[in-house]
Tab-separated table of C-alpha atoms and ligand atoms in Angstrom:
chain	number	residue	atom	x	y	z
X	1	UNK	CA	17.158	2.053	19.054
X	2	UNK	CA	15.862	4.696	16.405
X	3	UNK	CA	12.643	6.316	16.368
X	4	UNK	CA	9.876	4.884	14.908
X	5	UNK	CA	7.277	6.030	12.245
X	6	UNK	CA	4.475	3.962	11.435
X	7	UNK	CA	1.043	4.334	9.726
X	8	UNK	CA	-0.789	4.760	13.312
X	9	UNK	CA	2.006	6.326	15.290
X	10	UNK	CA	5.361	8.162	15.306
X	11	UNK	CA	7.962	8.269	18.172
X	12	UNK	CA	9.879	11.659	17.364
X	13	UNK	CA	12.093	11.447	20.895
X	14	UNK	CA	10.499	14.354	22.684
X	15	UNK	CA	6.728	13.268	21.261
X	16	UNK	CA	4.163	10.855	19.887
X	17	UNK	CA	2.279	12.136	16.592
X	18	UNK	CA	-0.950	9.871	16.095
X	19	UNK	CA	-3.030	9.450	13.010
X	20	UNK	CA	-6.206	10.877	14.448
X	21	UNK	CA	-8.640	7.935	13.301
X	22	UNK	CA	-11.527	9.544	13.945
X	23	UNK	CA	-10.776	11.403	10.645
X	24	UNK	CA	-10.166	8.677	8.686
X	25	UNK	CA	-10.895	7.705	5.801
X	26	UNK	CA	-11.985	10.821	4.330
X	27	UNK	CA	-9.313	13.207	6.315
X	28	UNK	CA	-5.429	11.978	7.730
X	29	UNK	CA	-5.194	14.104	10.539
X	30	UNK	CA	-2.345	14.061	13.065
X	31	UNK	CA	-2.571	14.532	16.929
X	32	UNK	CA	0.927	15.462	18.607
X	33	UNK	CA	1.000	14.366	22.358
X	34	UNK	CA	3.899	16.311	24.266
X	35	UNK	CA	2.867	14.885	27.552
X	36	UNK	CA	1.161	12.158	29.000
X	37	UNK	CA	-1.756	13.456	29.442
X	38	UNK	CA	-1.982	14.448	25.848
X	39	UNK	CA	-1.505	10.481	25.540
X	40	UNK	CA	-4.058	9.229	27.825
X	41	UNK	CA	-6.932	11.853	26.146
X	42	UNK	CA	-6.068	10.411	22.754
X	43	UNK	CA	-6.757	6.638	23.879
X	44	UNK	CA	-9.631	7.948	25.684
X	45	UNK	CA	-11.047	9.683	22.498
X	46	UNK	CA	-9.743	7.057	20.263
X	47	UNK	CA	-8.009	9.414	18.685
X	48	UNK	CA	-5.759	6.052	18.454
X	49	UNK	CA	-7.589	2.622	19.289
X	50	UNK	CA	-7.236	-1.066	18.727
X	51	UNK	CA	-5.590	-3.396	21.776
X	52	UNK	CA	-1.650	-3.784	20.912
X	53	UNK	CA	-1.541	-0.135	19.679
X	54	UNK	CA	-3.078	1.193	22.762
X	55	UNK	CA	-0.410	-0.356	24.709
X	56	UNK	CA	2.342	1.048	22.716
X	57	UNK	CA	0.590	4.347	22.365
X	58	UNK	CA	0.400	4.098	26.754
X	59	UNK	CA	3.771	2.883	26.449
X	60	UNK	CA	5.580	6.446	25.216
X	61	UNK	CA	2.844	8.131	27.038
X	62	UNK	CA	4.776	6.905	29.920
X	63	UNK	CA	7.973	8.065	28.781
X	64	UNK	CA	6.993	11.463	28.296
X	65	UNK	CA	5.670	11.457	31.916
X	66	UNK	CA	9.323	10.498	32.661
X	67	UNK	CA	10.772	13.277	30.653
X	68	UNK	CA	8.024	15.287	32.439
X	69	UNK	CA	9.034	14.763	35.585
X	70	UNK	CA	13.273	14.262	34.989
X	71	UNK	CA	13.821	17.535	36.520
X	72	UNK	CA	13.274	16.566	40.237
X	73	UNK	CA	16.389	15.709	41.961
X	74	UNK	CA	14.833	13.595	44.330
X	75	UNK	CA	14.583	10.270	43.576
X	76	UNK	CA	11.208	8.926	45.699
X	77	UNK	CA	9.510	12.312	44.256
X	78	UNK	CA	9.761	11.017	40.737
X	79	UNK	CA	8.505	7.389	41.382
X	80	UNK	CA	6.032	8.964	42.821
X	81	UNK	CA	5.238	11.250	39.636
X	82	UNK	CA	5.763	7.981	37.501
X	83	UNK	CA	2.826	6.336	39.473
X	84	UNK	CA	0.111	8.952	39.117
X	85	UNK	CA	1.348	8.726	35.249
X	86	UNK	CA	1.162	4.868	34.969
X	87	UNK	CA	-2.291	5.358	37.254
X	88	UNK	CA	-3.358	8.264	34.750
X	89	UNK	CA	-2.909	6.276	31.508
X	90	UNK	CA	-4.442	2.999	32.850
X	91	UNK	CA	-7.845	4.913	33.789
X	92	UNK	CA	-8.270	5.667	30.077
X	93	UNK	CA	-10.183	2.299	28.685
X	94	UNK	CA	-10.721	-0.964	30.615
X	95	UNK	CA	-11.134	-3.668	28.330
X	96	UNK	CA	-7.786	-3.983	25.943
X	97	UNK	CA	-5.607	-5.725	28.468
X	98	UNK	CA	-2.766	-4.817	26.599
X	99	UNK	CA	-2.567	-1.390	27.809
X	100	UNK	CA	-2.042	-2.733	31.336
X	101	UNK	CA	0.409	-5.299	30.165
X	102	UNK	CA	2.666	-2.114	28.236
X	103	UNK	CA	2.156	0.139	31.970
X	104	UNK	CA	3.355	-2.877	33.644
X	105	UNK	CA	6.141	-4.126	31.682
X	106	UNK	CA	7.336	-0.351	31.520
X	107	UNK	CA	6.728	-0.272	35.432
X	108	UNK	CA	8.913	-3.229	36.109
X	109	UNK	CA	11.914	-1.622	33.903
X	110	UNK	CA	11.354	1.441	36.212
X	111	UNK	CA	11.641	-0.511	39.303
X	112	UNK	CA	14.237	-2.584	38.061
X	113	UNK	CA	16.829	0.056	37.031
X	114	UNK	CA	15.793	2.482	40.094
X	115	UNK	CA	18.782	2.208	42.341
X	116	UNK	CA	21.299	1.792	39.340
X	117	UNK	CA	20.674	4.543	37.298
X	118	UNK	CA	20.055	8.839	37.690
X	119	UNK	CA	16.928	9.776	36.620
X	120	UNK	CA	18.052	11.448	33.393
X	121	UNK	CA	19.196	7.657	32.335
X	122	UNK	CA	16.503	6.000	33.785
X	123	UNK	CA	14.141	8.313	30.928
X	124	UNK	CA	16.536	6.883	28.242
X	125	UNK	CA	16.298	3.321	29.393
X	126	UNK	CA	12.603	3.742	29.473
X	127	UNK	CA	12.688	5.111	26.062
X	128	UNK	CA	14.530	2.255	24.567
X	129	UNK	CA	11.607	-0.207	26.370
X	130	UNK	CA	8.697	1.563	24.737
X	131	UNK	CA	10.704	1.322	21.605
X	132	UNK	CA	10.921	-2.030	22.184
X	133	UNK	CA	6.901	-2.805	22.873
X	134	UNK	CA	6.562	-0.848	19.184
X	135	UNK	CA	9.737	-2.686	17.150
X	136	UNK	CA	8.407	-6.084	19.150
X	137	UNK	CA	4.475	-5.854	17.892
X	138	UNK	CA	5.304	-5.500	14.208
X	139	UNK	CA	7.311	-8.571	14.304
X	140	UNK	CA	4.678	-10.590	16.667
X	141	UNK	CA	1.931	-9.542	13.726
X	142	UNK	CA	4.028	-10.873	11.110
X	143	UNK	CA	4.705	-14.240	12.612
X	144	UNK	CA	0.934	-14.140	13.884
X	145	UNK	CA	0.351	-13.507	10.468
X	146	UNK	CA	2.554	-16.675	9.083
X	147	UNK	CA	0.697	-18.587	11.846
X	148	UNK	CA	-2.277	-17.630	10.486
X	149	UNK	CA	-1.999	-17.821	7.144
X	150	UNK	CA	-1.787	-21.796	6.981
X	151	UNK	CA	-5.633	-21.714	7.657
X	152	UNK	CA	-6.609	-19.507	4.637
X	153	UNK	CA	-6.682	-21.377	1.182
X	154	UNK	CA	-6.083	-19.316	-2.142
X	155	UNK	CA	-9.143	-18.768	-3.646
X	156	UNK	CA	-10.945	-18.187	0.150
X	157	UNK	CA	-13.394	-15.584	0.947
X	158	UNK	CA	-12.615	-13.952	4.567
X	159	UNK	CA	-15.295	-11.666	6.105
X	160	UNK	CA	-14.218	-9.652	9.531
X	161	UNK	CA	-15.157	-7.304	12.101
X	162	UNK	CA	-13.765	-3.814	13.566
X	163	UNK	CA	-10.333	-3.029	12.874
X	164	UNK	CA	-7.967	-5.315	13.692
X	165	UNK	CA	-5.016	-4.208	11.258
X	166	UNK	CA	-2.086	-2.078	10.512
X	167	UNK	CA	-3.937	1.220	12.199
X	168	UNK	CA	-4.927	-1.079	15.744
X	169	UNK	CA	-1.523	-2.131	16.023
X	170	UNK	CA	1.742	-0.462	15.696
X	171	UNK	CA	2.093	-1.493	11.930
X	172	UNK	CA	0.775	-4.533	10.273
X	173	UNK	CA	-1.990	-6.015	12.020
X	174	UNK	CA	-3.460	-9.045	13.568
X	175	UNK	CA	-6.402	-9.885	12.032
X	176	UNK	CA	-5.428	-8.052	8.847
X	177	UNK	CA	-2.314	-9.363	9.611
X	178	UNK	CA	-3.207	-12.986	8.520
X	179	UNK	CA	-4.857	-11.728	5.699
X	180	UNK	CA	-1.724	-9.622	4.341
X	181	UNK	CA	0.382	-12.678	5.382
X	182	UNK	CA	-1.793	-15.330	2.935
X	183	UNK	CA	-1.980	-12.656	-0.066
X	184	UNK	CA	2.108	-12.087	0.285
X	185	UNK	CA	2.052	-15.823	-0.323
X	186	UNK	CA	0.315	-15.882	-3.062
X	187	UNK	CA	-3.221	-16.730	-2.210
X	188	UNK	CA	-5.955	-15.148	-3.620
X	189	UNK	CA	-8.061	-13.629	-1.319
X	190	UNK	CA	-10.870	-11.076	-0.555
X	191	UNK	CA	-12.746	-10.080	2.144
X	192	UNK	CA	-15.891	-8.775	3.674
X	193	UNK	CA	-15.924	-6.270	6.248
X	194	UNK	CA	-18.546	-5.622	8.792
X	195	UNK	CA	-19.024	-1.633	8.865
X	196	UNK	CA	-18.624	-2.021	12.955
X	197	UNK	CA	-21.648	0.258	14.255
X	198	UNK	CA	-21.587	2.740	15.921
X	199	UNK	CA	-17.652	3.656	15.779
X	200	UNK	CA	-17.425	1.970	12.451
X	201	UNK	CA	-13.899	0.876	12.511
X	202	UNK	CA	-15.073	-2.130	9.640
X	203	UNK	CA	-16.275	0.585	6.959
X	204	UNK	CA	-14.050	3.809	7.964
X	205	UNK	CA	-10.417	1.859	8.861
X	206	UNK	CA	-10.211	-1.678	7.668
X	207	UNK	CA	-11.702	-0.505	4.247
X	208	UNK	CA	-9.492	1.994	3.746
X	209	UNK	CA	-6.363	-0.361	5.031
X	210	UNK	CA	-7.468	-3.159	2.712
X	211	UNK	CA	-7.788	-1.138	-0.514
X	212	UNK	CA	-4.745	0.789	-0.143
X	213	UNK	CA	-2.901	-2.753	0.407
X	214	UNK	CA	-4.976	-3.855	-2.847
X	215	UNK	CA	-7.163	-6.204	-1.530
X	216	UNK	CA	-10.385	-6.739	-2.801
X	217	UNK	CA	-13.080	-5.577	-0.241
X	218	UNK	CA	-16.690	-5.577	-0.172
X	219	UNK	CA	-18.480	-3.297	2.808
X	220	UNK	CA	-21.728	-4.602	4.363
X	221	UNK	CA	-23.381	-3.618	7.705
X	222	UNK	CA	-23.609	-5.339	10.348
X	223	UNK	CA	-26.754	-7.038	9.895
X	224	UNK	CA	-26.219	-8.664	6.323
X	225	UNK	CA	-23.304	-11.234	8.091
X	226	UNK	CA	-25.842	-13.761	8.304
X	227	UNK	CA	-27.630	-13.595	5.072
X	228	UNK	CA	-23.371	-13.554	3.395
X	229	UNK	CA	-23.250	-16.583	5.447
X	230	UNK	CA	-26.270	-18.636	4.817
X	231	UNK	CA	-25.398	-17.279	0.976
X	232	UNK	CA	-22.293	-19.694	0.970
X	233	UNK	CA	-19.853	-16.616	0.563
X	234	UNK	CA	-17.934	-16.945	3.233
X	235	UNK	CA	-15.239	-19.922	4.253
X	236	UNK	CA	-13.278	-18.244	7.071
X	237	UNK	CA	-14.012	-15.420	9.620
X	238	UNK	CA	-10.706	-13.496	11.416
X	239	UNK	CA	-10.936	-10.692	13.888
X	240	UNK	CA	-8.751	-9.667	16.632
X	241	UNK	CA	-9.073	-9.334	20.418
X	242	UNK	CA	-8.897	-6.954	23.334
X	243	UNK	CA	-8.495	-9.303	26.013
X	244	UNK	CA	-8.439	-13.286	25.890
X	245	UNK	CA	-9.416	-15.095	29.405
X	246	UNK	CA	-7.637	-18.029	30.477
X	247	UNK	CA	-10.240	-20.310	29.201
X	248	UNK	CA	-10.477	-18.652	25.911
X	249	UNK	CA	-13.346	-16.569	25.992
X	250	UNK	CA	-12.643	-13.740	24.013
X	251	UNK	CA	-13.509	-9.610	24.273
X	252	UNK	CA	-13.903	-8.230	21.539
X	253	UNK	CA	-15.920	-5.375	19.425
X	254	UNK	CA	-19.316	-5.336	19.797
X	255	UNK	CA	-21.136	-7.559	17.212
X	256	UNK	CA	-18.364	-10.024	17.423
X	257	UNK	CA	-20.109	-12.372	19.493
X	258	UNK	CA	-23.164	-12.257	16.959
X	259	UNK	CA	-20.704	-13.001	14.070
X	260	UNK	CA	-18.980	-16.214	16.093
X	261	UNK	CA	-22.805	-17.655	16.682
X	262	UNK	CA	-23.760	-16.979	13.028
X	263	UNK	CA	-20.386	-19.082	11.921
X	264	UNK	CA	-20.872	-21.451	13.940
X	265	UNK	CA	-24.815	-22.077	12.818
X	266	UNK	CA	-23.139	-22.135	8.814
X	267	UNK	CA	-19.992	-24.179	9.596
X	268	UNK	CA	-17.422	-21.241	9.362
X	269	UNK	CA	-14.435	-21.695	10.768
X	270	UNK	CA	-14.050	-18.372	13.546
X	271	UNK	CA	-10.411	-17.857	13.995
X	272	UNK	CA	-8.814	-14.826	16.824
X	273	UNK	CA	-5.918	-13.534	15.632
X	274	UNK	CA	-3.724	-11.751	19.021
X	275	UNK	CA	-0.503	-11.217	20.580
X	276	UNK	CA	0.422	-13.106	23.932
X	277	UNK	CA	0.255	-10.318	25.189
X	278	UNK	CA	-3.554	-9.634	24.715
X	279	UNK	CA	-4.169	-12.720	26.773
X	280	UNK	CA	-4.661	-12.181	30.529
X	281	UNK	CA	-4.590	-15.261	32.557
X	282	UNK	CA	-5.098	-13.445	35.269
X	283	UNK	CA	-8.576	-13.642	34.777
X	284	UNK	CA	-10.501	-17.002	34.782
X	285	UNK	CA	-13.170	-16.625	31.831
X	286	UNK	CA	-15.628	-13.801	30.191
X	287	UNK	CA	-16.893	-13.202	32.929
X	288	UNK	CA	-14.087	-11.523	34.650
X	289	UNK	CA	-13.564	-8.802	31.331
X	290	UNK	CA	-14.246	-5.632	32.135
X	291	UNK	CA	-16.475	-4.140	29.196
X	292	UNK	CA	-16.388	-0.517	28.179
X	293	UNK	CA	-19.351	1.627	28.335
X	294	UNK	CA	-18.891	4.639	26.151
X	295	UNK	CA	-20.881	7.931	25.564
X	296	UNK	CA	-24.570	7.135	24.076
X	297	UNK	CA	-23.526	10.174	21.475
X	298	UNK	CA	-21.445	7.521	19.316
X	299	UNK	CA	-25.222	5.796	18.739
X	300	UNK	CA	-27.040	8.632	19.058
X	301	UNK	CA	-25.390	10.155	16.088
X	302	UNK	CA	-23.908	8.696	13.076
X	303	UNK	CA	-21.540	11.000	11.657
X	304	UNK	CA	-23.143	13.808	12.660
X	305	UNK	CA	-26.503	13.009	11.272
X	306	UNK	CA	-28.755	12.844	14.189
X	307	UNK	CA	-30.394	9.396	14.173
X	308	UNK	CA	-32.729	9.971	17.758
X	309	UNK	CA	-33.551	12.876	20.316
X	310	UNK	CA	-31.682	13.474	23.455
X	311	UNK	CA	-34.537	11.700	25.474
X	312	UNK	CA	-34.637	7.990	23.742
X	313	UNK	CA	-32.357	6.101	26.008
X	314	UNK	CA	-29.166	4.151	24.911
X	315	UNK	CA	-27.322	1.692	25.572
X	316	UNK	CA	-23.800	1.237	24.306
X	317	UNK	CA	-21.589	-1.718	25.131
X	318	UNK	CA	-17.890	-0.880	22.970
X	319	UNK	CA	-17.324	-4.961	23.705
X	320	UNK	CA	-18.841	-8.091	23.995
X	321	UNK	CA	-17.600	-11.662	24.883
X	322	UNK	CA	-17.397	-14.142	22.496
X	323	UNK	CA	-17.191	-17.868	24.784
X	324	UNK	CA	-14.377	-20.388	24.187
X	325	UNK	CA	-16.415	-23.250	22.494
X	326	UNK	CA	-17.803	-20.471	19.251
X	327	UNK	CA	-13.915	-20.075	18.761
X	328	UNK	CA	-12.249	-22.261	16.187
X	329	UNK	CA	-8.489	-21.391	16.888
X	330	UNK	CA	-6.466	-18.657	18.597
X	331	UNK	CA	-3.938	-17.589	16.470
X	332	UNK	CA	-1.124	-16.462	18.211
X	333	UNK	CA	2.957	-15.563	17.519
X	334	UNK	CA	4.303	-18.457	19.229
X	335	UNK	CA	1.250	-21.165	17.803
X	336	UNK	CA	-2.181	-21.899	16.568
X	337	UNK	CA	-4.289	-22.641	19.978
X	338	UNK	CA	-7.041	-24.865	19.798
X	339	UNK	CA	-9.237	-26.073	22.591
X	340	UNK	CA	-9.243	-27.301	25.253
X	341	UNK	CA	-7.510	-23.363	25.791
X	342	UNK	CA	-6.919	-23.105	29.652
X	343	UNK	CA	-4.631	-25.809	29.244
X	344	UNK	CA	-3.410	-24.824	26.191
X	345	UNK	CA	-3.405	-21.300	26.741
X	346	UNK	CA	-1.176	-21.789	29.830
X	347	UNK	CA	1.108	-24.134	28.025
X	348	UNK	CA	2.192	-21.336	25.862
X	349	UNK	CA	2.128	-18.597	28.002
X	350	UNK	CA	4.753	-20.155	30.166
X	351	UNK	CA	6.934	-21.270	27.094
S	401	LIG	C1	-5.849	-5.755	17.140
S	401	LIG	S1	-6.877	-5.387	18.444
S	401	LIG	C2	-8.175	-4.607	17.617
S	401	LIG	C3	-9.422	-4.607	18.421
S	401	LIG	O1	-9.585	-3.345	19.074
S	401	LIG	C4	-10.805	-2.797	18.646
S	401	LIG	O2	-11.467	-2.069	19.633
S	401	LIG	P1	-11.364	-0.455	19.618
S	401	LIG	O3	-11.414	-0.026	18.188
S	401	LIG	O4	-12.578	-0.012	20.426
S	401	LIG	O5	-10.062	-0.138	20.309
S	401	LIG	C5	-11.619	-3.993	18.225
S	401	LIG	O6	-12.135	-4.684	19.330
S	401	LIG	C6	-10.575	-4.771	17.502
S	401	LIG	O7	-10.856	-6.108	17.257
């Protein structure tokens, strides 16, 4: 399978060059990760963030811990290298599931081909999986995106929140996804973006994805959704997802649980676009999703502009759960879910 180059990532065969996000939009700056560590400090940073690329981004960080560690001739020794690897990358955030779904999946083609193959072809048939996760999520977001598109009418007005597009995914999108999906079939339609405090995916990413696709965007902050609402300007909401429960409650960027009980006191349909793969049945409901916790500084400041002093505490939840019965429908590749999602949910996982 040939290398891949995307706008988020590119898979050069001996490393993985990352748009550096936090530049964006004013600066495209590149990260180059030669090793695996240079992987896991780049999701840690969010040098590169958003669920399915995360996992694809953990994905080739595990295959340059494989190329890493190719040169010990014994066997056991470099399982046990892979493991601290694997373990190394899945300490770097907790709440996109995907990025233990991509260690996992590239774990089980480890195991799998252990006894069959040397190492030096074991590191090329991990290659070709990681390669796989990446050629696999742009065509999942296009047929989420065909899924999807069925519930936008031309002429609609869709507002959303965080990034959930071409740069959270390895090309493409989910949320943004359905969006591109309805405009490449003709409909006409625009959308308002929550800026996303404090990282401020909405305003710095899904902006900047939207216009350079040439779709009409308006930026607001967080805290004018409900006025847009109760103004009548909005018929359909879309964002994506970092983990989905088995009952449907969904993790998501902060404020997105805020947005779901605002649509559902105006009658606005709330629709999750995600990959299968972002759903974790593993765990029962919200309650079981781990949410991220990340350094006060990203509130404290805003863009360097210091909004408080060192001593005013902060709190700063990256996620919040949105429960089952705010969400409209679950827009996934293989079908639009609806509830009542454990049933459904495990219906199409097991397709
Ligand atoms: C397509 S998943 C995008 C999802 O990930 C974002 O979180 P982060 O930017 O912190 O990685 C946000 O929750 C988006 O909806």
């Amino acid at each position: 399978m040939k290398n891949i180059k995307t706008m988020t990532m590119e898979w050069t065969g001996n490393s993985l060059v990352l748009i550096d996000q936090r530049y964006l939009p004013l600066e495209e700056k590149y990260v180059e990760c030669r090793n695996y560590l240079d992987v896991a400090n780049s999701i840690k940073d969010m040098v590169v963030r958003g669920a399915p690329a995360i996992g694809a981004t953990a994905a080739f960080g595990f295959v340059l811990g494989a190329k890493e560690f190719s040169h010990l001739s014994d066997k056991n020794l470099f399982l046990n290298k892979l493991d601290e690897v694997k373990n190394s990358l899945s300490k770097t955030r907790p709440t996109a599931v995907n990025l233990f779904w991509a260690l996992n999946r590239m774990d089980k083609v480890l195991k799998d081909s252990f006894q069959n193959e040397e190492t030096n072809d074991l590191v090329k048939t991990l290659e070709e999986e990681a390669l796989k996760i990446a050629y696999e999520d742009i065509e999942i977001n296009k047929q989420i995106g065909k899924n999807g598109e069925t519930l936008l009418n031309d002429g609609d007005t869709v507002l959303t929140h965080c990034n959930a597009g071409a740069l959270a995914t390895v090309d493409y999108g989910t949320a943004l996804g359905v969006i591109r999906a309805a405009v490449e079939n003709g409909k006409d339609i625009q959308v308002y973006a929550d800026e996303t405090r404090p990282y401020l995916q909405g305003a710095r990413l899904t902006v900047w994805e939207l216009v350079k696709s040439g779709i009409k965007t308006t930026l607001i902050t967080d805290n004018m959704a409900g006025w847009v609402m109760k103004q009548g300007k909005i018929n359909a909401i879309i964002v994506g997802a970092d983990r989905i429960a088995r009952n449907g409650d969904v993790a998501n960027k902060i404020g997105t649980y805020s947005v779901a009980v605002l649509a559902k006191r105006h009658g606005i349909p709330f629709y999750v676009a995600a990959p299968l793969s972002t759903i974790d049945i593993e765990t029962k409901d919200g309650e079981g999703i781990p949410i991220e916790e990340r350094n006060h500084n990203e509130v404290r400041f805003c863009h360097k502009t210091r909004l408080v002093p060192d001593d005013v505490n902060i709190y700063n939840p990256a996620f919040d759960v949105t429960p089952n019965e705010l969400v409209t429908a679950i827009i996934t590749e293989k079908k639009v879910l609806r509830s009542p999602y454990e049933k459904n949910i495990m219906e199409v996982v097991t397709l």
